[in-house]
Amino acid sequence: MRTSVQRCQDVNVLRCFNTLLFVFAGCRIIHPPRDGGIRYRGLTLSQVKAVEYLPVDYEIEFVCRGEREISGPKVRKCQGDGTWTDMDKPSRCRKYPSRLLQLDAVSGKKALHVGALFPMSGGWPGGQACHPAAQMALEDVNNRRDILPEYELRLIHHDSQCDPGQATRHLYELLYNDPIKIMLMPGCSSVSTLVAEAARMWHLIVLSYGSSSPALSNRQRFPTFFRTHPSATLHNPTRVQLFKKWGWTKIATIQQTTEVFTSTLDDLEERVKEAGIEITFRQSFFSDPTVPVKNLKRQDARIIVGLFYETEARKVFCEVYKERLFGKKYVWFLIGWYADNWFKTPDPAINCTVEEMTRAVEGHVTTEIVMLNPENTRGISNMTSQEFMEKLQKRLGKDPEGVGGLQEAPLAYDAIWALALALNKTAYELSKKGLRLEDFNYNNDNISREIYKAMNSSSFDGVSGHVVFDASGSRMAWTLIEQLQGGLYKKIGYYDSTKDNLSWYNNDKWIGGSPPADHTKVIITFRYVSQKLFISVSVLAGLGILLGFVCLSFNIYNSHVRYIQNSQPHLNDMTAAGCILALAAVFPLGLDGLHIETWHFPLVCQARLWLLGLGFSLAYGSMFTKIWWIHTAFTKKEDKKERRKLSQTLEPWKLYSTVGLLLGLDVITFGIWQIVDPLQRSIEEFTKEEPRGDLDVLILPQLEHCSSVKMNTWLGIVYGSKGLLLLLGIFLAYETKSVSTEKINDHRAVGMAIYNVAVLCLITAPVTMILSSQQDASFAFSSLAIVFSAYITLVVLFVPKMRRLITRGEWQSEQQDTLKTGSSTNNNEEEKSRLLERENQELGRIIAEKEERVMDLRQQLRSRRKQSVTARENCSDNHYPNSSGAVSSLYQPGLPLARCLVAEGGDKLGRNSCDGSRVHLLYK
């Protein structure tokens, strides 16, 4: 009929309707109410004016103008007898504050209406028990004076038959008929999906009591949806909690290829990832699980989660028995809603006996959602769960076992309480803004947001347990945990996901006596330095430190002795201090996880580096400085005069500055290293070892090291600089082995010490790097090299000085001189030294002048000897007579002229001795 009416055209509307009314009965047009009108669907204004009757099943809708609302039926339908529906109820336009507001004649409270859909029939007739439970909750809430004191909750419900088509029609009636519904309560998942998608267009909050589909947790698709029925994914938090309890971090899964199991497993994968648990292997099948079960065996799966229906579970465990994927090494997690004897049910699809199936399923764990509080405590309704069930059974009045939805009835009861508490909180928040609940309409988004906030923060104890919603609006409830023991399911605990509380009965039993490992167990063992070796080397290092303090004290006490002063005692003090620091580094070198905590390890690493580095710079740097000065002073290829001047001047501050420079470079290098890339504890793992006996365990040896990110780079810098310094020290010691000087009288001992230290260091450094994985050998090489280097240095430098002072008693004579003069020995010695240096410089200048004069005289002698020979030859040729006896006595032929000159100047050589005039007189 409606299709025929819609096909009527504007031109022949009158003829069309007259024809229809001639065949079918119709209803006369109703005049609209005052301040309102009627909406005729499918007809224009001209068509409405042209007809007087409307066909059967035609619907009209009453509308009002301005702030007025329809009082009475809003939609009327033409019936077959020619009358409109609800003719006994007038439709009027009245000015109400809100369509939501109705006053109860008895209580005087304002009514708040909730639209509900209860499936009283269909695939899941859950409304048979859920509707009476909801009515019980309404009565209990309305009797409370502390919850919605000014309002009364009323329920307007329809039978959805768990059918989306029927639900669509009833949803339309709920939305378009008065009064306004402040919330909606659908039942099964298919109906809830439809209602939740449409409700957001009317700014309505949807609260479901019987929907478990994981798809409803999609907040983008269902932004205003909540449910007191837990999602099917609620098993997953319980499984994760059990994984944690039993220390499992690796699991495997096998599932039947259906949407509900796939979505559940996707949720499990996200949850285990957040908990630090890894799904190592994931298998699925459609009907035949043979290959997936074999793959689980091949991948060494131990903890396996199975998601499949009961019929498929029998197929899976038949293959499990064939593959021997059961026993003390394996644990299976299944769904808890199977029949208790599901594995004993005959099934022609499998070829395993009941005994074989019983062996295969023994010890598996199941999880099942708890919908009735197992604890005998009173919640928000002041009833225990047992009292609620007794009261509900009385209201049902028949055998409860045959009533649909009896298991979900506590969820419907708690849904009304959740709704009431949320509205109560919303009323309080709205009062702060000057608003009321009766101001709600389908266009009021502000009040809807307040209701959403209140519902999202719900938290109370109901008859079904603790009621709270997660971020997706799903109920978080308790889960029952059971284990198959001896062919029977035993309760082993409950898990409350709202409080993250696991109630455990401690009656779980395992075939192997304890929960199996999730994989082949690896036991970590650390390799430590031998304690005998560590103690032995520590004793040697301690004795060396004692020797270092003895040498240091000796050197400081006898620093006034000239023999000690000529060895540069302050540099020797640095050497002794450096040896003490280096020996102290032996103790942290032997410390490991056996002696210290893990967080102490970086401190020990720092102590190793700084003690050994600074000790080397002080000890070796002070010796290197001495050799460097001697080489500079005595082996330069300069004029002898300059060399002697340089050898006579020694400025100690330059020596100290050189040591300070070496020490400063180390401090800067180590400081940058520890700031940019600090030393930390690192672990070296070795090949796993199989112990004897238990084949399910492997031993993983580990060794602790001090390391950093760029360890090789820093070691290259340090070893390169120190290596060059060692090589240069060897070269300088060799070059100066034959030099003798009183300024540094122990330089040969220093050279000997440099030889030994350099050889030991150059050998030990690469050897310890090669043997770093062998803790005892590495510690022995490095620590003994330090000990021997320090011992050799202290003995070579200080023992000869002690022996000399003891055997010769030099310090006693120095002390006696000091007592006689009554002045400070150090001051006298320094003054004497300065005077001797000035005297030496003056004598050197005089000697140089005398040598120059002697050279000149020798040159004159050679030239005059030539002249005397020439003169004698002239005398013999001229035959001069001997007229003077004096001349004859002074000059005799055959005697050299030098004798005359020496005879005259034998006492003292002067500038005018045997000059040319006197020689000339001799020849006359």
mmCIF file of C-alpha atoms in Angstrom, residues 174-455:
data_model
loop_
_atom_site.group_PDB
_atom_site.id
_atom_site.type_symbol
_atom_site.label_atom_id
_atom_site.label_comp_id
_atom_site.label_asym_id
_atom_site.label_seq_id
_atom_site.Cartn_x
_atom_site.Cartn_y
_atom_site.Cartn_z
ATOM 1 C CA LEU A 174 12.453 4.561 21.473
ATOM 2 C CA LEU A 175 14.016 7.592 19.838
ATOM 3 C CA TYR A 176 10.908 9.093 18.235
ATOM 4 C CA ASN A 177 8.364 8.444 20.961
ATOM 5 C CA ASP A 178 8.159 10.372 24.184
ATOM 6 C CA PRO A 179 9.590 10.603 26.704
ATOM 7 C CA ILE A 180 13.234 11.275 25.899
ATOM 8 C CA LYS A 181 15.528 8.413 26.903
ATOM 9 C CA ILE A 182 18.632 9.486 28.739
ATOM 10 C CA MET A 183 20.462 6.183 28.066
ATOM 11 C CA LEU A 184 20.088 2.972 26.058
ATOM 12 C CA MET A 185 20.601 -0.636 27.227
ATOM 13 C CA PRO A 186 20.842 -3.249 24.432
ATOM 14 C CA GLY A 187 21.488 -6.957 24.955
ATOM 15 C CA CYS A 188 23.323 -9.351 22.627
ATOM 16 C CA SER A 189 26.376 -8.374 20.557
ATOM 17 C CA SER A 190 24.639 -8.036 17.161
ATOM 18 C CA VAL A 191 22.003 -5.697 18.578
ATOM 19 C CA SER A 192 24.560 -3.740 20.592
ATOM 20 C CA THR A 193 26.644 -3.197 17.451
ATOM 21 C CA LEU A 194 23.644 -1.618 15.693
ATOM 22 C CA VAL A 195 22.524 0.497 18.642
ATOM 23 C CA ALA A 196 26.035 1.698 19.560
ATOM 24 C CA GLU A 197 26.758 2.878 16.022
ATOM 25 C CA ALA A 198 23.512 4.854 15.792
ATOM 26 C CA ALA A 199 23.435 6.228 19.351
ATOM 27 C CA ARG A 200 26.197 8.743 18.854
ATOM 28 C CA MET A 201 24.021 10.623 16.362
ATOM 29 C CA TRP A 202 21.594 11.318 19.245
ATOM 30 C CA HIS A 203 24.375 11.922 21.812
ATOM 31 C CA LEU A 204 23.252 8.904 23.813
ATOM 32 C CA ILE A 205 25.367 6.716 26.075
ATOM 33 C CA VAL A 206 24.913 2.983 25.480
ATOM 34 C CA LEU A 207 25.360 0.479 28.321
ATOM 35 C CA SER A 208 25.126 -3.208 27.401
ATOM 36 C CA TYR A 209 24.718 -6.100 29.804
ATOM 37 C CA GLY A 210 25.141 -9.066 27.446
ATOM 38 C CA SER A 211 27.651 -8.275 24.685
ATOM 39 C CA SER A 212 31.033 -10.047 24.538
ATOM 40 C CA SER A 213 32.231 -9.396 20.991
ATOM 41 C CA PRO A 214 35.807 -8.019 20.930
ATOM 42 C CA ALA A 215 34.790 -5.787 18.015
ATOM 43 C CA LEU A 216 32.749 -3.607 20.401
ATOM 44 C CA SER A 217 35.981 -2.464 22.057
ATOM 45 C CA ASN A 218 36.694 -0.233 19.046
ATOM 46 C CA ARG A 219 36.405 3.267 20.498
ATOM 47 C CA GLN A 220 36.539 4.979 17.112
ATOM 48 C CA ARG A 221 33.556 3.014 15.862
ATOM 49 C CA PHE A 222 31.628 2.959 19.154
ATOM 50 C CA PRO A 223 32.648 6.128 21.023
ATOM 51 C CA THR A 224 29.797 6.078 23.611
ATOM 52 C CA PHE A 225 29.592 2.336 24.283
ATOM 53 C CA PHE A 226 30.068 0.641 27.661
ATOM 54 C CA ARG A 227 29.280 -2.890 28.821
ATOM 55 C CA THR A 228 29.108 -4.745 32.097
ATOM 56 C CA HIS A 229 29.585 -8.026 30.237
ATOM 57 C CA PRO A 230 33.340 -8.638 29.881
ATOM 58 C CA SER A 231 34.857 -8.901 26.444
ATOM 59 C CA ALA A 232 36.035 -12.235 25.141
ATOM 60 C CA THR A 233 39.549 -10.813 25.362
ATOM 61 C CA LEU A 234 39.300 -10.679 29.174
ATOM 62 C CA HIS A 235 40.923 -14.105 29.269
ATOM 63 C CA ASN A 236 44.133 -12.523 28.054
ATOM 64 C CA PRO A 237 45.036 -10.448 31.166
ATOM 65 C CA THR A 238 44.586 -13.616 33.225
ATOM 66 C CA ARG A 239 46.832 -15.573 30.894
ATOM 67 C CA VAL A 240 49.473 -12.841 31.038
ATOM 68 C CA GLN A 241 49.292 -12.831 34.844
ATOM 69 C CA LEU A 242 49.813 -16.583 34.913
ATOM 70 C CA PHE A 243 52.739 -16.278 32.521
ATOM 71 C CA LYS A 244 54.328 -13.819 34.922
ATOM 72 C CA LYS A 245 53.576 -15.935 37.988
ATOM 73 C CA TRP A 246 55.285 -18.970 36.553
ATOM 74 C CA GLY A 247 58.166 -16.989 35.048
ATOM 75 C CA TRP A 248 57.404 -17.641 31.396
ATOM 76 C CA THR A 249 58.612 -15.157 28.795
ATOM 77 C CA LYS A 250 58.184 -17.210 25.630
ATOM 78 C CA ILE A 251 54.898 -18.733 24.469
ATOM 79 C CA ALA A 252 53.413 -20.222 21.307
ATOM 80 C CA THR A 253 49.823 -20.114 20.021
ATOM 81 C CA ILE A 254 47.576 -22.237 17.841
ATOM 82 C CA GLN A 255 44.094 -21.079 16.808
ATOM 83 C CA GLN A 256 41.137 -22.002 14.702
ATOM 84 C CA THR A 257 40.667 -19.574 11.810
ATOM 85 C CA THR A 258 37.596 -17.639 12.957
ATOM 86 C CA GLU A 259 37.064 -13.927 13.620
ATOM 87 C CA VAL A 260 36.524 -14.240 17.365
ATOM 88 C CA PHE A 261 39.697 -16.261 17.942
ATOM 89 C CA THR A 262 41.775 -14.102 15.601
ATOM 90 C CA SER A 263 40.755 -10.879 17.349
ATOM 91 C CA THR A 264 41.331 -12.471 20.749
ATOM 92 C CA LEU A 265 44.786 -13.626 19.742
ATOM 93 C CA ASP A 266 45.639 -10.200 18.306
ATOM 94 C CA ASP A 267 44.748 -8.683 21.663
ATOM 95 C CA LEU A 268 46.862 -11.296 23.463
ATOM 96 C CA GLU A 269 49.837 -10.464 21.270
ATOM 97 C CA GLU A 270 49.628 -6.792 22.232
ATOM 98 C CA ARG A 271 49.301 -7.566 25.933
ATOM 99 C CA VAL A 272 52.214 -9.983 26.106
ATOM 100 C CA LYS A 273 54.390 -7.518 24.242
ATOM 101 C CA GLU A 274 53.655 -4.875 26.883
ATOM 102 C CA ALA A 275 54.512 -7.414 29.591
ATOM 103 C CA GLY A 276 57.842 -8.278 27.981
ATOM 104 C CA ILE A 277 56.648 -11.707 26.857
ATOM 105 C CA GLU A 278 57.351 -12.974 23.367
ATOM 106 C CA ILE A 279 55.109 -15.076 21.130
ATOM 107 C CA THR A 280 57.784 -17.129 19.435
ATOM 108 C CA PHE A 281 55.514 -19.160 17.177
ATOM 109 C CA ARG A 282 51.955 -18.631 15.930
ATOM 110 C CA GLN A 283 49.990 -21.327 14.095
ATOM 111 C CA SER A 284 46.453 -21.437 12.706
ATOM 112 C CA PHE A 285 44.271 -24.002 10.968
ATOM 113 C CA PHE A 286 40.811 -24.215 9.428
ATOM 114 C CA SER A 287 39.841 -27.847 9.999
ATOM 115 C CA ASP A 288 42.970 -30.028 10.123
ATOM 116 C CA PRO A 289 45.504 -29.247 12.896
ATOM 117 C CA THR A 290 48.038 -31.940 11.946
ATOM 118 C CA VAL A 291 50.665 -29.724 10.331
ATOM 119 C CA PRO A 292 50.443 -26.870 12.886
ATOM 120 C CA VAL A 293 50.934 -29.300 15.778
ATOM 121 C CA LYS A 294 54.006 -30.780 14.074
ATOM 122 C CA ASN A 295 55.384 -27.279 13.607
ATOM 123 C CA LEU A 296 54.939 -26.575 17.314
ATOM 124 C CA LYS A 297 56.960 -29.685 18.104
ATOM 125 C CA ARG A 298 59.660 -28.696 15.627
ATOM 126 C CA GLN A 299 59.986 -25.199 17.111
ATOM 127 C CA ASP A 300 60.412 -26.555 20.654
ATOM 128 C CA ALA A 301 57.219 -24.839 21.884
ATOM 129 C CA ARG A 302 56.650 -25.415 25.611
ATOM 130 C CA ILE A 303 53.882 -23.018 26.722
ATOM 131 C CA ILE A 304 51.031 -23.166 24.212
ATOM 132 C CA VAL A 305 47.773 -21.162 24.105
ATOM 133 C CA GLY A 306 44.995 -22.905 22.156
ATOM 134 C CA LEU A 307 41.930 -21.048 20.834
ATOM 135 C CA PHE A 308 39.378 -23.285 19.129
ATOM 136 C CA TYR A 309 35.932 -24.758 19.600
ATOM 137 C CA GLU A 310 35.334 -27.984 21.463
ATOM 138 C CA THR A 311 35.101 -30.210 18.390
ATOM 139 C CA GLU A 312 38.385 -28.868 17.052
ATOM 140 C CA ALA A 313 39.998 -29.244 20.485
ATOM 141 C CA ARG A 314 39.580 -33.017 20.248
ATOM 142 C CA LYS A 315 41.323 -33.038 16.873
ATOM 143 C CA VAL A 316 44.173 -30.920 18.205
ATOM 144 C CA PHE A 317 44.869 -33.092 21.242
ATOM 145 C CA CYS A 318 44.721 -36.278 19.240
ATOM 146 C CA GLU A 319 47.612 -34.894 17.203
ATOM 147 C CA VAL A 320 49.264 -33.674 20.408
ATOM 148 C CA TYR A 321 49.309 -37.251 21.669
ATOM 149 C CA LYS A 322 50.815 -38.513 18.417
ATOM 150 C CA GLU A 323 53.572 -35.884 18.491
ATOM 151 C CA ARG A 324 54.198 -36.407 22.229
ATOM 152 C CA LEU A 325 53.622 -32.707 22.824
ATOM 153 C CA PHE A 326 52.506 -33.290 26.417
ATOM 154 C CA GLY A 327 54.056 -34.236 29.729
ATOM 155 C CA LYS A 328 56.280 -32.477 32.240
ATOM 156 C CA LYS A 329 57.839 -30.116 29.669
ATOM 157 C CA TYR A 330 54.585 -28.736 28.223
ATOM 158 C CA VAL A 331 51.602 -26.650 29.396
ATOM 159 C CA TRP A 332 48.436 -25.972 27.371
ATOM 160 C CA PHE A 333 46.039 -23.039 27.967
ATOM 161 C CA LEU A 334 42.454 -23.599 26.767
ATOM 162 C CA ILE A 335 39.072 -21.856 26.956
ATOM 163 C CA GLY A 336 37.038 -22.702 30.046
ATOM 164 C CA TRP A 337 33.578 -23.024 28.548
ATOM 165 C CA TYR A 338 34.055 -26.551 27.224
ATOM 166 C CA ALA A 339 32.063 -29.372 28.829
ATOM 167 C CA ASP A 340 33.837 -30.976 31.737
ATOM 168 C CA ASN A 341 34.211 -34.277 29.891
ATOM 169 C CA TRP A 342 34.837 -32.874 26.429
ATOM 170 C CA PHE A 343 37.941 -34.997 25.893
ATOM 171 C CA LYS A 344 36.009 -38.196 26.694
ATOM 172 C CA THR A 345 33.191 -37.551 24.248
ATOM 173 C CA PRO A 346 33.271 -40.057 21.354
ATOM 174 C CA ASP A 347 34.180 -38.339 18.093
ATOM 175 C CA PRO A 348 34.404 -40.160 14.753
ATOM 176 C CA ALA A 349 36.674 -37.389 13.412
ATOM 177 C CA ILE A 350 39.624 -38.598 15.530
ATOM 178 C CA ASN A 351 41.398 -41.939 15.818
ATOM 179 C CA CYS A 352 42.581 -41.690 19.438
ATOM 180 C CA THR A 353 41.206 -43.619 22.380
ATOM 181 C CA VAL A 354 39.800 -42.077 25.554
ATOM 182 C CA GLU A 355 42.906 -43.160 27.474
ATOM 183 C CA GLU A 356 45.180 -41.483 24.946
ATOM 184 C CA MET A 357 43.150 -38.276 25.011
ATOM 185 C CA THR A 358 43.167 -38.304 28.822
ATOM 186 C CA ARG A 359 46.943 -38.569 28.871
ATOM 187 C CA ALA A 360 47.334 -35.769 26.329
ATOM 188 C CA VAL A 361 45.112 -33.233 28.149
ATOM 189 C CA GLU A 362 46.363 -33.944 31.679
ATOM 190 C CA GLY A 363 47.609 -30.833 33.468
ATOM 191 C CA HIS A 364 46.246 -28.207 31.042
ATOM 192 C CA VAL A 365 44.956 -24.861 32.410
ATOM 193 C CA THR A 366 41.652 -23.142 31.535
ATOM 194 C CA THR A 367 40.343 -19.614 32.117
ATOM 195 C CA GLU A 368 36.670 -18.646 32.409
ATOM 196 C CA ILE A 369 35.010 -15.295 33.103
ATOM 197 C CA VAL A 370 33.298 -15.039 36.500
ATOM 198 C CA MET A 371 29.860 -13.358 36.326
ATOM 199 C CA LEU A 372 28.915 -13.877 39.986
ATOM 200 C CA ASN A 373 31.083 -12.624 42.814
ATOM 201 C CA PRO A 374 32.694 -15.694 44.429
ATOM 202 C CA GLU A 375 33.341 -13.789 47.668
ATOM 203 C CA ASN A 376 30.572 -13.537 50.246
ATOM 204 C CA THR A 377 30.832 -9.754 50.637
ATOM 205 C CA ARG A 378 28.236 -7.002 50.419
ATOM 206 C CA GLY A 379 28.572 -4.444 47.680
ATOM 207 C CA ILE A 380 26.856 -1.202 46.709
ATOM 208 C CA SER A 381 23.401 -2.838 46.881
ATOM 209 C CA ASN A 382 24.030 -4.213 50.391
ATOM 210 C CA MET A 383 23.492 -7.750 49.088
ATOM 211 C CA THR A 384 25.835 -10.663 48.714
ATOM 212 C CA SER A 385 25.897 -12.582 45.451
ATOM 213 C CA GLN A 386 24.102 -15.524 47.055
ATOM 214 C CA GLU A 387 21.345 -13.313 48.429
ATOM 215 C CA PHE A 388 20.894 -11.797 44.984
ATOM 216 C CA MET A 389 20.515 -15.201 43.318
ATOM 217 C CA GLU A 390 17.971 -16.321 45.925
ATOM 218 C CA LYS A 391 15.943 -13.141 45.456
ATOM 219 C CA LEU A 392 16.072 -13.460 41.687
ATOM 220 C CA GLN A 393 14.942 -17.099 41.728
ATOM 221 C CA LYS A 394 11.931 -16.129 43.821
ATOM 222 C CA ARG A 395 11.018 -13.435 41.310
ATOM 223 C CA LEU A 396 11.368 -15.843 38.384
ATOM 224 C CA GLY A 397 9.034 -18.278 40.088
ATOM 225 C CA LYS A 398 10.063 -21.339 38.073
ATOM 226 C CA ASP A 399 12.995 -23.624 37.479
ATOM 227 C CA PRO A 400 15.927 -21.216 37.055
ATOM 228 C CA GLU A 401 17.927 -23.710 35.059
ATOM 229 C CA GLY A 402 15.503 -23.345 32.182
ATOM 230 C CA VAL A 403 15.543 -19.548 32.167
ATOM 231 C CA GLY A 404 17.655 -17.897 29.476
ATOM 232 C CA GLY A 405 20.331 -15.448 30.578
ATOM 233 C CA LEU A 406 20.456 -16.608 34.198
ATOM 234 C CA GLN A 407 24.267 -16.543 34.115
ATOM 235 C CA GLU A 408 24.258 -12.940 32.825
ATOM 236 C CA ALA A 409 21.533 -11.712 35.238
ATOM 237 C CA PRO A 410 24.103 -10.287 37.740
ATOM 238 C CA LEU A 411 25.551 -8.230 34.880
ATOM 239 C CA ALA A 412 22.139 -6.698 34.084
ATOM 240 C CA TYR A 413 21.607 -5.916 37.776
ATOM 241 C CA ASP A 414 24.981 -4.177 38.037
ATOM 242 C CA ALA A 415 24.352 -2.330 34.750
ATOM 243 C CA ILE A 416 21.405 -0.471 36.324
ATOM 244 C CA TRP A 417 23.572 0.393 39.314
ATOM 245 C CA ALA A 418 26.374 1.643 37.087
ATOM 246 C CA LEU A 419 23.867 3.777 35.199
ATOM 247 C CA ALA A 420 22.366 5.202 38.380
ATOM 248 C CA LEU A 421 25.734 6.031 39.956
ATOM 249 C CA ALA A 422 26.898 7.726 36.755
ATOM 250 C CA LEU A 423 23.740 9.863 36.557
ATOM 251 C CA ASN A 424 24.073 10.728 40.248
ATOM 252 C CA LYS A 425 27.607 11.958 39.689
ATOM 253 C CA THR A 426 26.543 13.811 36.536
ATOM 254 C CA ALA A 427 23.768 15.641 38.429
ATOM 255 C CA TYR A 428 26.326 16.889 40.943
ATOM 256 C CA GLU A 429 28.711 18.103 38.225
ATOM 257 C CA LEU A 430 25.872 19.786 36.285
ATOM 258 C CA SER A 431 24.737 21.659 39.383
ATOM 259 C CA LYS A 432 28.087 23.450 39.422
ATOM 260 C CA LYS A 433 27.325 24.734 35.909
ATOM 261 C CA GLY A 434 23.726 25.680 36.616
ATOM 262 C CA LEU A 435 22.354 22.719 34.609
ATOM 263 C CA ARG A 436 20.122 19.758 35.487
ATOM 264 C CA LEU A 437 19.587 16.271 34.156
ATOM 265 C CA GLU A 438 16.118 17.241 32.884
ATOM 266 C CA ASP A 439 17.798 19.704 30.515
ATOM 267 C CA PHE A 440 19.057 16.770 28.444
ATOM 268 C CA ASN A 441 17.844 16.345 24.877
ATOM 269 C CA TYR A 442 19.207 14.606 21.819
ATOM 270 C CA ASN A 443 20.988 17.783 20.761
ATOM 271 C CA ASN A 444 22.640 18.496 24.122
ATOM 272 C CA ASP A 445 26.214 17.346 23.771
ATOM 273 C CA ASN A 446 27.396 18.952 27.043
ATOM 274 C CA ILE A 447 25.251 16.767 29.299
ATOM 275 C CA SER A 448 26.143 13.699 27.227
ATOM 276 C CA ARG A 449 29.855 14.375 27.770
ATOM 277 C CA GLU A 450 29.343 14.654 31.529
ATOM 278 C CA ILE A 451 27.491 11.323 31.581
ATOM 279 C CA TYR A 452 30.326 9.761 29.571
ATOM 280 C CA LYS A 453 32.926 11.028 32.044
ATOM 281 C CA ALA A 454 30.961 9.721 34.995
ATOM 282 C CA MET A 455 30.429 6.332 33.377
#
